[in-house]
């Protein structure tokens, strides 16, 4: 749990939802309100905690006020619509369009749209009446006020504490890599030690991505970019340490040198274990100074293990630089971070959000028709499913996968709801306690797994039926049938109405990645030849982000639900792209100005790789080409380079070129006839 939520951001949100519900219920119960009104207050508190995620307290307060107004309108319309059917179904379907379209306005739009939709839904679920509107609005006000109390007073966001927990998690992952490197060097390699080293690197990479995702949540925007950049540099230094550890272990080292290198890793590990707030103590220790000195003597007298000593020194320095930024110390930075202005979003435009909103409203109409055939009273379950499957999806394939997850989660949740309802045996306190557990699980897992979130939602609703005295197996199976109808309606709308195919979006994303790769290669050539002094780190990380976007887009192809041959194709494309970006990170980590200024093969290698990227771009954007990929079948480009660092960079560039050629095979591109040296 700590590894997946190092800043405890999701834990705080889950506890905020539960505590807000408890306060709202405690405030409404003494007023003698009926259970349906009390539940509206609880739902308002839960939705406020679940949907409002503005970065500052002031912005959160504004959004809370807007949610109060939007929720009041939603509850009123739901109560009016219930008195004059089918007006309720018409309003509900139109509300889907508004809620999905509102996503274009960022976190505030998502909060307002989701809160309005779900309050309307729960009003129908609880079968509220027009005469209850004053009491419902009072319950809404108390629910929003309860969340405000929790959000700003009882469980306020403490950015410094969250950042410290993230730093500790990051250093724990870093320490695991160092331990794995110690074991690899001590055992002289081996498959098991190599697997442990690779696993530790993968987990560190996951933590770096978490830092990127949460940096803006726990520090101000001016520091977030620098913090991400320094965390990336640490990761790149770790990757280089891993490579040099494997190379050093393959050399014929004397026992004395091996023991000395393991000791150096252990000394660095002892620094990693210290509290990250001890930055001045760490950077001023004798161990830290000794590592830097040992890593800087490479040019004077080459010895066994020098490359690993240099890697340890680079990692130690990168770690201190990252911790310095986390402490808001910018004294070592060439440029201090500046505030960035947010791009303005057009109110009216036809883009993916508009297209999704059109698909959702038509899918909602189909869901109303299909849902009425299943149950005249509970058709709104089908409309809810349509809304859920369209939130956050951009392709027909993604909608299909999300619909399948929703249905699977509902089926599992039915079993959980039945078991929990039988377990409590009609006990109101036990039922309420389990409902709160389900609320916590739903909020905590919402960013992790749609299937698990759907399980908690369905289990919670089963318990609510028990609390309302309407629990039965028939009702739960109607819930499953309505979910299936809603998923089918949403998928049908996504496939038939202005569809966007997964492959077309995948090709667009790959095209953007290849454009960025071309820019990276050109700038790398300028840096290595000495023409310009550039920072390749951020460019390489942008390639990482591009791969993550492709991974999200291509998920419908590689998901286990896809049993066609396209699944292997999707995995091949994704693996090839990950290899390309992995090699680009290696180049960025070791590239230095003028490192290959005297190497004549650099320009030819970069020119050939860039030409191959251009061929791939032509294929992914136009669908065909008469050109072929180029390949040099001579000896490795780095064989005749005496300098170890230059040899490493050239080797990474050569492997990057091979990865580009491997990607070409996914588009039926084979290299031209071999060119002999």
XYZ file of C-alpha atoms in Angstrom:
677
model
C 0.000 0.000 0.000
C 2.834 2.391 0.862
C 4.671 1.578 -2.361
C 1.624 2.323 -4.523
C 0.655 5.448 -2.563
C 3.905 6.847 -1.123
C 2.474 10.288 -0.373
C -0.693 8.765 1.158
C -2.707 10.946 -1.240
C -5.274 8.227 -1.986
C -5.387 7.211 1.670
C -6.242 10.783 2.667
C -8.978 10.941 0.021
C -10.493 7.652 1.196
C -10.467 8.727 4.842
C -11.891 12.136 3.872
C -14.848 10.459 2.153
C -15.557 8.187 5.123
C -15.151 10.950 7.719
C -17.278 13.369 5.695
C -20.084 10.794 5.493
C -19.901 10.181 9.242
C -20.140 13.919 10.026
C -23.013 14.475 7.579
C -25.007 11.549 8.992
C -24.303 12.684 12.567
C -25.577 16.177 11.717
C -28.717 15.046 9.883
C -29.832 12.166 12.130
C -30.892 14.362 15.111
C -33.070 16.475 12.769
C -35.459 13.571 12.324
C -35.021 13.386 8.574
C -35.976 10.190 6.710
C -33.257 7.773 5.635
C -33.391 8.868 1.981
C -32.590 12.471 2.923
C -29.762 11.388 5.240
C -28.294 9.286 2.443
C -28.330 12.289 0.068
C -26.213 14.207 2.602
C -23.831 11.255 2.875
C -23.587 10.974 -0.919
C -22.900 14.724 -1.239
C -20.028 14.407 1.250
C -18.642 11.368 -0.561
C -18.851 12.941 -4.042
C -17.211 16.164 -2.833
C -14.274 14.197 -1.477
C -14.099 11.924 -4.519
C -14.304 14.458 -7.349
C -12.787 17.762 -6.170
C -9.023 17.759 -6.791
C -8.020 21.382 -7.428
C -4.387 22.112 -6.513
C -4.938 24.937 -3.983
C -7.345 25.334 -1.032
C -8.778 28.509 -2.583
C -9.604 26.752 -5.832
C -11.076 23.827 -3.901
C -13.341 26.217 -1.971
C -14.607 27.754 -5.216
C -15.282 24.310 -6.692
C -17.116 23.260 -3.504
C -19.415 26.258 -3.914
C -20.026 25.430 -7.570
C -20.708 21.778 -6.692
C -23.287 22.985 -4.173
C -25.084 25.006 -6.866
C -24.816 22.290 -9.526
C -25.924 19.614 -7.053
C -28.934 21.686 -5.988
C -30.020 22.036 -9.610
C -29.457 18.313 -10.212
C -31.502 17.196 -7.186
C -34.303 19.580 -8.073
C -34.443 18.396 -11.679
C -34.369 14.747 -10.584
C -37.292 15.294 -8.215
C -39.262 17.225 -10.841
C -38.511 14.579 -13.470
C -39.622 11.730 -11.217
C -43.039 13.395 -10.938
C -43.431 13.622 -14.712
C -41.902 10.619 -16.486
C -40.375 10.252 -19.044
C -38.973 13.729 -18.316
C -36.511 12.175 -15.856
C -34.977 9.914 -18.526
C -34.674 12.813 -20.999
C -32.932 15.033 -18.428
C -30.664 12.174 -17.329
C -29.499 11.455 -20.875
C -28.860 15.165 -21.567
C -26.937 15.345 -18.309
C -24.585 12.655 -19.653
C -23.636 14.981 -22.504
C -22.946 17.853 -20.103
C -20.918 15.697 -17.701
C -18.749 14.098 -20.411
C -18.274 17.387 -22.280
C -17.243 19.116 -19.022
C -14.078 16.970 -18.890
C -12.480 19.403 -21.357
C -12.317 21.991 -18.561
C -9.936 19.979 -16.388
C -10.381 18.960 -12.771
C -13.126 21.506 -12.021
C -15.165 20.445 -15.045
C -14.799 16.775 -14.087
C -15.899 17.544 -10.507
C -18.977 19.538 -11.525
C -20.039 17.080 -14.217
C -19.546 13.967 -12.089
C -21.191 15.424 -8.968
C -24.238 16.617 -10.954
C -24.624 13.256 -12.684
C -24.236 11.076 -9.609
C -26.522 13.221 -7.423
C -29.199 12.927 -10.116
C -28.628 9.185 -10.248
C -28.854 8.700 -6.486
C -32.007 10.837 -6.344
C -33.614 8.335 -8.726
C -32.094 5.419 -6.828
C -33.598 6.716 -3.568
C -36.889 7.626 -5.320
C -37.025 11.166 -3.993
C -40.143 13.317 -4.450
C -40.739 16.965 -5.275
C -42.017 17.742 -1.778
C -38.669 16.576 -0.378
C -36.632 19.151 -2.306
C -36.146 21.590 0.639
C -34.946 18.748 2.865
C -32.736 17.400 0.064
C -31.114 20.796 -0.440
C -30.477 21.037 3.307
C -28.882 17.578 3.230
C -26.767 18.631 0.229
C -25.583 21.741 2.071
C -24.682 19.728 5.183
C -22.865 17.096 3.084
C -20.779 19.702 1.249
C -20.095 21.521 4.549
C -19.001 18.218 6.133
C -16.488 17.684 3.345
C -15.261 21.285 3.719
C -14.715 20.661 7.442
C -12.739 17.511 6.741
C -10.863 18.986 3.766
C -9.735 22.241 5.383
C -9.678 21.472 9.128
C -9.607 17.795 10.114
C -7.585 16.223 7.274
C -5.989 19.097 5.385
C -3.477 18.340 2.720
C 0.030 18.719 4.179
C 2.289 19.033 1.176
C 5.532 18.858 3.149
C 4.569 15.607 4.894
C 3.385 14.049 1.628
C 6.581 15.056 -0.120
C 8.684 13.590 2.695
C 6.867 10.247 2.413
C 7.399 10.216 -1.343
C 11.109 10.943 -0.835
C 11.409 8.104 1.658
C 9.692 5.695 -0.714
C 11.943 6.840 -3.547
C 15.083 6.288 -1.481
C 13.830 2.911 -0.302
C 13.526 1.841 -3.961
C 16.962 3.330 -4.652
C 18.418 1.402 -1.728
C 16.916 -1.807 -3.125
C 18.801 -1.242 -6.390
C 22.065 -0.731 -4.507
C 21.499 -3.947 -2.520
C 20.795 -5.831 -5.743
C 24.001 -4.421 -7.259
C 25.956 -5.564 -4.202
C 24.530 -9.062 -4.555
C 25.235 -9.158 -8.282
C 28.857 -8.111 -7.834
C 29.399 -10.426 -4.876
C 28.016 -13.449 -6.741
C 29.800 -12.642 -9.970
C 26.522 -12.329 -11.867
C 24.054 -15.123 -12.504
C 20.474 -15.281 -13.749
C 18.893 -14.895 -10.319
C 21.026 -11.878 -9.385
C 20.332 -10.336 -12.806
C 16.570 -10.818 -12.319
C 16.748 -9.173 -8.882
C 18.661 -6.230 -10.321
C 16.170 -5.831 -13.151
C 13.213 -6.052 -10.773
C 14.701 -3.410 -8.464
C 15.218 -1.102 -11.462
C 11.637 -1.622 -12.622
C 10.305 -0.731 -9.183
C 12.456 2.380 -9.044
C 11.108 3.380 -12.457
C 7.542 2.966 -11.128
C 8.402 5.228 -8.200
C 9.882 7.874 -10.530
C 6.620 7.848 -12.486
C 4.754 8.298 -9.199
C 6.973 11.284 -8.391
C 6.137 12.737 -11.790
C 2.426 12.165 -11.259
C 2.279 13.560 -7.727
C 4.962 16.270 -7.798
C 2.475 19.014 -8.667
C 0.146 17.730 -5.914
C 2.698 18.036 -3.124
C 4.904 20.991 -4.131
C 4.220 24.266 -5.901
C 4.221 24.313 -9.680
C 7.536 26.174 -9.829
C 9.400 23.371 -8.063
C 7.522 20.427 -9.596
C 9.311 20.563 -12.954
C 12.775 20.701 -11.392
C 11.899 17.893 -8.985
C 10.780 15.683 -11.877
C 13.924 16.496 -13.820
C 16.240 15.656 -10.924
C 14.369 12.420 -10.197
C 14.850 11.466 -13.842
C 18.578 12.147 -13.576
C 18.752 9.842 -10.550
C 16.970 7.121 -12.508
C 19.336 7.510 -15.444
C 22.315 7.348 -13.088
C 20.845 4.174 -11.552
C 20.477 2.609 -14.980
C 24.107 3.395 -15.744
C 25.157 1.933 -12.375
C 23.267 -1.249 -13.270
C 25.010 -1.548 -16.624
C 28.468 -0.895 -15.200
C 27.855 -3.378 -12.371
C 27.093 -6.094 -14.926
C 30.124 -5.165 -17.021
C 32.425 -5.015 -14.009
C 31.221 -8.397 -12.742
C 32.105 -9.882 -16.141
C 35.718 -8.682 -15.840
C 38.440 -10.812 -14.188
C 38.573 -8.857 -10.913
C 40.899 -9.656 -8.037
C 39.210 -10.485 -4.698
C 40.621 -7.243 -3.261
C 39.065 -5.096 -5.994
C 35.742 -6.916 -5.695
C 35.671 -6.382 -1.933
C 36.593 -2.716 -2.362
C 33.813 -2.127 -4.905
C 31.239 -3.914 -2.753
C 32.395 -1.747 0.157
C 31.846 1.380 -1.950
C 28.306 0.260 -2.742
C 27.679 -0.481 0.931
C 28.939 2.962 1.963
C 26.597 4.573 -0.532
C 23.778 2.349 0.708
C 24.397 3.600 4.243
C 23.868 7.161 2.995
C 20.663 6.170 1.218
C 19.238 4.743 4.459
C 19.498 8.083 6.227
C 16.532 10.407 6.605
C 16.290 12.524 3.420
C 15.976 15.637 5.602
C 19.621 15.096 6.604
C 20.804 16.466 3.258
C 23.540 18.743 4.705
C 24.863 15.840 6.805
C 24.850 13.453 3.840
C 26.592 15.824 1.436
C 29.234 16.717 4.015
C 30.134 13.213 5.131
C 33.515 11.685 4.476
C 31.853 8.812 2.608
C 30.238 11.209 0.150
C 33.474 13.117 -0.465
C 35.410 9.872 -0.847
C 32.993 8.592 -3.494
C 33.303 11.788 -5.507
C 37.107 11.718 -5.293
C 37.288 8.043 -6.316
C 34.990 8.715 -9.247
C 37.043 11.672 -10.492
C 40.440 9.933 -10.773
C 39.600 7.925 -13.855
C 41.651 10.002 -16.256
C 44.830 9.801 -14.143
C 45.348 6.055 -13.786
C 42.887 3.512 -15.211
C 42.290 0.637 -12.824
C 39.900 -2.267 -12.497
C 36.458 -1.074 -11.398
C 37.016 2.556 -12.354
C 33.854 2.628 -14.438
C 31.774 1.428 -11.477
C 33.421 3.955 -9.149
C 32.485 6.702 -11.583
C 28.901 5.406 -11.761
C 28.636 5.423 -7.948
C 29.936 8.998 -7.832
C 27.509 10.126 -10.531
C 24.594 8.520 -8.696
C 25.615 10.053 -5.361
C 25.790 13.506 -6.930
C 22.466 13.071 -8.756
C 20.836 11.953 -5.511
C 22.091 14.986 -3.584
C 20.923 17.321 -6.355
C 17.456 15.749 -6.252
C 17.242 16.023 -2.466
C 18.371 19.648 -2.672
C 15.435 20.496 -4.953
C 13.058 18.649 -2.613
C 14.340 20.921 0.179
C 13.514 23.972 -2.019
C 17.204 24.775 -2.359
C 17.790 26.126 -5.879
C 21.254 27.560 -5.217
C 22.951 24.983 -7.456
C 20.528 25.502 -10.352
C 21.448 27.549 -13.381
C 17.814 28.670 -13.705
C 15.260 29.011 -10.938
C 11.750 27.751 -11.707
C 9.192 30.259 -12.962
C 5.430 30.233 -12.798
C 3.803 28.876 -15.939
C 0.514 30.089 -17.318
C -2.213 27.553 -17.945
C -3.486 27.234 -21.488
C -7.045 28.469 -21.924
C -9.613 25.925 -23.021
C -12.155 26.828 -25.685
C -15.727 26.627 -24.381
C -17.099 25.330 -27.683
C -15.040 23.116 -29.984
C -15.358 19.810 -31.787
C -12.661 17.522 -30.441
C -12.396 14.147 -28.736
C -14.348 15.342 -25.689
C -17.178 16.618 -27.876
C -17.182 13.390 -29.875
C -17.254 11.326 -26.659
C -20.122 13.464 -25.331
C -22.128 12.849 -28.539
C -21.442 9.116 -28.322
C -22.380 9.100 -24.626
C -25.715 10.862 -25.101
C -26.697 8.513 -27.948
C -25.491 5.512 -25.914
C -27.541 6.850 -22.994
C -30.637 6.961 -25.184
C -30.083 3.345 -26.209
C -29.516 2.439 -22.548
C -32.861 4.001 -21.561
C -34.680 1.940 -24.190
C -32.868 -1.288 -23.302
C -33.048 -0.622 -19.574
C -36.822 -0.099 -19.717
C -37.185 -3.554 -21.281
C -35.281 -5.097 -18.358
C -36.912 -3.096 -15.562
C -39.320 -0.195 -15.787
C -38.213 0.989 -12.326
C -34.432 0.567 -12.485
C -33.498 1.538 -16.059
C -31.159 4.245 -14.704
C -28.538 1.586 -13.886
C -27.946 1.129 -17.611
C -27.511 4.888 -18.118
C -25.028 5.000 -15.238
C -22.908 2.326 -16.930
C -22.851 4.329 -20.180
C -21.565 7.368 -18.307
C -18.871 5.389 -16.478
C -17.495 3.692 -19.600
C -17.168 7.001 -21.454
C -15.302 8.822 -18.675
C -11.608 8.933 -19.559
C -11.798 6.870 -22.774
C -10.771 8.055 -26.233
C -11.233 5.054 -28.551
C -13.822 2.390 -29.293
C -11.434 -0.288 -28.012
C -10.897 1.530 -24.713
C -14.662 1.852 -24.276
C -15.046 -1.884 -24.898
C -12.386 -2.777 -22.306
C -13.839 -0.403 -19.730
C -17.329 -1.769 -20.317
C -16.060 -5.315 -19.826
C -14.285 -4.310 -16.608
C -17.414 -2.607 -15.364
C -19.520 -5.703 -16.018
C -16.937 -8.028 -14.443
C -16.650 -5.806 -11.372
C -20.430 -5.724 -11.063
C -20.694 -9.524 -11.256
C -18.044 -9.957 -8.565
C -19.638 -7.174 -6.529
C -23.001 -8.946 -6.650
C -21.425 -11.910 -4.895
C -19.712 -9.604 -2.419
C -22.916 -7.652 -1.775
C -24.908 -10.828 -1.145
C -22.297 -12.229 1.219
C -21.991 -8.956 3.115
C -25.761 -8.528 3.375
C -26.076 -12.067 4.726
C -23.141 -11.472 7.054
C -24.646 -8.438 8.777
C -28.012 -10.189 9.067
C -30.055 -6.959 9.160
C -27.890 -5.233 11.789
C -28.015 -1.498 11.014
C -24.695 -0.573 12.720
C -22.864 -3.432 11.000
C -24.419 -2.508 7.638
C -23.373 1.130 8.008
C -19.841 0.097 9.000
C -19.494 -2.137 5.930
C -20.905 0.616 3.686
C -18.153 2.931 4.951
C -15.571 0.237 4.246
C -16.889 -0.044 0.680
C -16.797 3.748 0.269
C -13.179 3.805 1.383
C -12.278 0.966 -0.965
C -14.049 2.651 -3.875
C -12.237 5.979 -3.411
C -8.871 4.409 -2.599
C -8.893 2.102 -5.621
C -10.463 4.516 -8.127
C -7.070 5.480 -9.619
C -5.776 1.920 -9.586
C -8.410 -0.481 -10.913
C -11.813 0.058 -12.510
C -12.715 -3.567 -11.795
C -12.011 -3.317 -8.059
C -13.768 0.048 -7.850
C -16.859 -1.444 -9.546
C -16.737 -4.312 -7.028
C -16.845 -1.898 -4.078
C -19.604 0.203 -5.680
C -21.823 -2.825 -6.300
C -21.152 -4.240 -2.840
C -22.020 -0.851 -1.318
C -25.262 -0.671 -3.288
C -26.220 -4.180 -2.171
C -25.743 -3.048 1.428
C -27.782 0.115 0.729
C -30.619 -2.064 -0.571
C -30.384 -4.014 2.681
C -30.442 -0.773 4.691
C -33.489 0.475 2.747
C -35.253 -2.843 3.225
C -35.427 -3.633 -0.500
C -32.662 -6.245 -0.697
C -33.399 -9.287 -2.863
C -31.586 -11.525 -5.306
C -33.949 -10.370 -8.039
C -32.900 -6.742 -7.566
C -29.207 -7.641 -7.703
C -29.616 -9.647 -10.901
C -31.554 -6.774 -12.450
C -28.515 -4.674 -11.568
C -26.295 -7.085 -13.534
C -28.673 -7.100 -16.508
C -28.895 -3.289 -16.559
C -25.101 -3.041 -16.374
C -24.790 -5.401 -19.335
C -27.348 -3.364 -21.291
C -25.517 -0.124 -20.481
C -22.134 -1.555 -21.432
C -23.539 -2.872 -24.710
C -25.203 0.472 -25.480
C -22.007 2.394 -24.761
C -19.862 0.051 -26.846
C -22.364 0.162 -29.717
C -22.385 3.966 -29.671
C -18.566 4.084 -29.563
C -18.258 1.662 -32.478
C -21.006 3.083 -34.717
C -21.252 6.816 -33.925
C -18.225 8.803 -35.236
C -15.916 6.020 -34.030
C -12.215 6.422 -33.363
C -10.358 3.174 -33.914
C -7.622 2.087 -31.550
C -5.181 1.565 -34.423
C -5.661 5.086 -35.812
C -5.020 6.690 -32.401
C -2.076 4.337 -31.873
C -0.536 5.418 -35.189
C -1.025 9.089 -34.285
C 0.665 8.543 -30.918
C 3.528 6.603 -32.520
C 3.938 9.394 -35.063
C 4.316 11.951 -32.269
C 6.843 9.711 -30.526
C 8.872 9.306 -33.730
C 8.841 13.077 -34.269
C 10.243 13.491 -30.776
C 12.805 10.740 -31.418
C 13.983 12.525 -34.559
C 14.457 15.722 -32.583
C 16.307 13.782 -29.893
C 18.714 12.274 -32.427
C 19.451 15.631 -34.032
C 20.126 17.298 -30.685
C 22.195 14.355 -29.479
C 24.368 14.688 -32.601
C 24.798 18.427 -31.943
C 25.752 17.789 -28.320
C 28.134 14.909 -28.964
C 29.860 16.683 -31.852
C 30.372 19.805 -29.755
C 28.175 22.129 -31.843
C 25.799 22.932 -28.970
C 25.529 22.322 -25.240
C 22.022 20.895 -24.793
C 20.086 19.043 -22.091
C 18.966 15.677 -23.449
C 17.472 14.520 -20.149
C 14.118 16.243 -20.576
C 13.850 15.128 -24.207
C 14.466 11.507 -23.225
C 11.857 11.765 -20.490
C 9.343 13.178 -22.926
C 9.915 10.034 -24.975
C 9.055 8.072 -21.827
C 5.792 9.990 -21.505
C 5.025 9.322 -25.166
C 5.495 5.580 -24.607
C 3.144 5.706 -21.604
C 0.531 7.385 -23.803
C 0.969 4.667 -26.445
C 0.650 2.040 -23.704
C -2.686 3.535 -22.593
C -3.915 3.734 -26.195
C -2.800 0.230 -27.139
C -4.237 -1.422 -24.012
C -7.356 -2.754 -25.829
C -5.024 -4.669 -28.170
C -2.889 -6.220 -25.423
C -5.658 -6.760 -22.856
C -6.331 -10.446 -21.998
C -9.902 -10.008 -23.247
C -8.468 -9.697 -26.760
C -7.769 -13.228 -27.976
C -6.969 -12.316 -31.593
C -3.544 -12.233 -33.216
C -3.637 -8.429 -32.854
C -2.697 -8.961 -29.223
C 0.763 -10.277 -30.160
C 1.074 -7.424 -32.643
C 0.279 -4.885 -29.914
C 2.838 -6.383 -27.553
C 5.494 -6.366 -30.293
C 4.895 -2.677 -31.075
C 4.928 -1.697 -27.400
C 8.078 -3.715 -26.628
C 9.888 -2.215 -29.617
C 8.984 1.319 -28.537
C 10.080 0.627 -24.957
C 13.445 -0.616 -26.268
C 13.907 2.525 -28.377
C 13.192 4.801 -25.428
C 15.377 2.693 -23.112
C 18.342 3.203 -25.461
C 17.567 6.916 -25.745
C 17.739 7.176 -21.952
C 21.169 5.567 -22.011
C 22.397 8.090 -24.577
C 20.992 10.983 -22.532
C 22.587 9.674 -19.348
C 26.128 9.479 -20.751
C 26.203 12.149 -23.484
C 28.643 15.020 -22.875
C 29.457 18.048 -25.024
C 32.045 17.162 -27.683
C 32.406 13.577 -26.471
C 32.418 12.284 -30.079
C 33.711 15.373 -31.848
C 36.602 13.392 -33.335
C 34.543 10.368 -34.347
C 33.686 10.283 -38.038
C 31.117 7.539 -37.659
C 28.753 9.586 -35.456
C 27.221 11.652 -38.244
C 26.739 8.604 -40.501
C 25.094 6.606 -37.698
C 22.733 9.426 -36.685
C 21.949 10.214 -40.331
C 21.029 6.574 -41.030
C 18.898 6.265 -37.892
C 17.133 9.555 -38.635
C 16.429 8.370 -42.182
C 14.944 5.152 -40.774
C 12.737 7.206 -38.454
C 11.567 9.236 -41.464
C 10.633 6.028 -43.310
C 8.612 4.879 -40.293
C 6.919 8.282 -40.059
C 5.893 8.021 -43.704
C 4.354 4.609 -43.074
C 2.424 5.459 -39.891
C 1.049 8.704 -41.356
C 0.347 7.822 -44.974
C 0.017 4.053 -44.783
C 2.669 3.155 -47.347
C 6.140 3.880 -48.663
C 8.434 2.775 -51.474
C 11.514 3.284 -49.327
C 13.414 0.763 -47.216
C 15.168 0.902 -43.893
C 18.942 1.221 -43.920
C 21.294 -0.962 -41.930
C 25.063 -1.193 -41.614
C 26.079 -4.846 -41.314
C 29.722 -4.028 -40.674
C 31.355 -4.381 -37.274
C 29.953 -2.478 -34.293
C 30.449 1.264 -34.649
C 32.170 1.463 -31.261
C 34.868 -1.185 -31.820
C 37.627 1.269 -32.720
C 36.825 3.888 -30.065
C 39.370 3.854 -27.208
C 37.440 6.017 -24.714
C 35.037 3.913 -22.623
C 32.399 6.628 -22.269
C 32.393 7.421 -25.984
C 32.241 3.714 -26.763
C 29.191 3.337 -24.497
C 27.297 6.209 -26.144
C 28.043 4.914 -29.652
C 26.939 1.429 -28.621
C 23.639 2.789 -27.283
C 23.084 4.749 -30.502
C 23.750 1.619 -32.546
C 21.313 -0.418 -30.452
C 18.747 2.358 -30.791
C 19.102 2.095 -34.574
C 18.527 -1.670 -34.376
C 15.420 -1.074 -32.241
C 14.056 1.317 -34.883
C 14.597 -1.373 -37.524
C 12.811 -3.903 -35.267
C 9.832 -1.526 -34.976
C 9.744 -1.315 -38.774
C 8.927 -5.028 -38.983
C 5.584 -4.279 -37.295
C 4.734 -2.243 -40.404
C 6.125 -4.788 -42.905
C 9.362 -2.862 -43.399
C 12.573 -4.833 -43.857
C 16.084 -3.339 -44.045
C 17.656 -2.818 -47.451
C 20.580 -4.881 -48.681
C 23.446 -4.868 -46.191
C 26.025 -2.141 -46.545
C 29.521 -3.471 -45.900
C 32.153 -1.278 -44.343
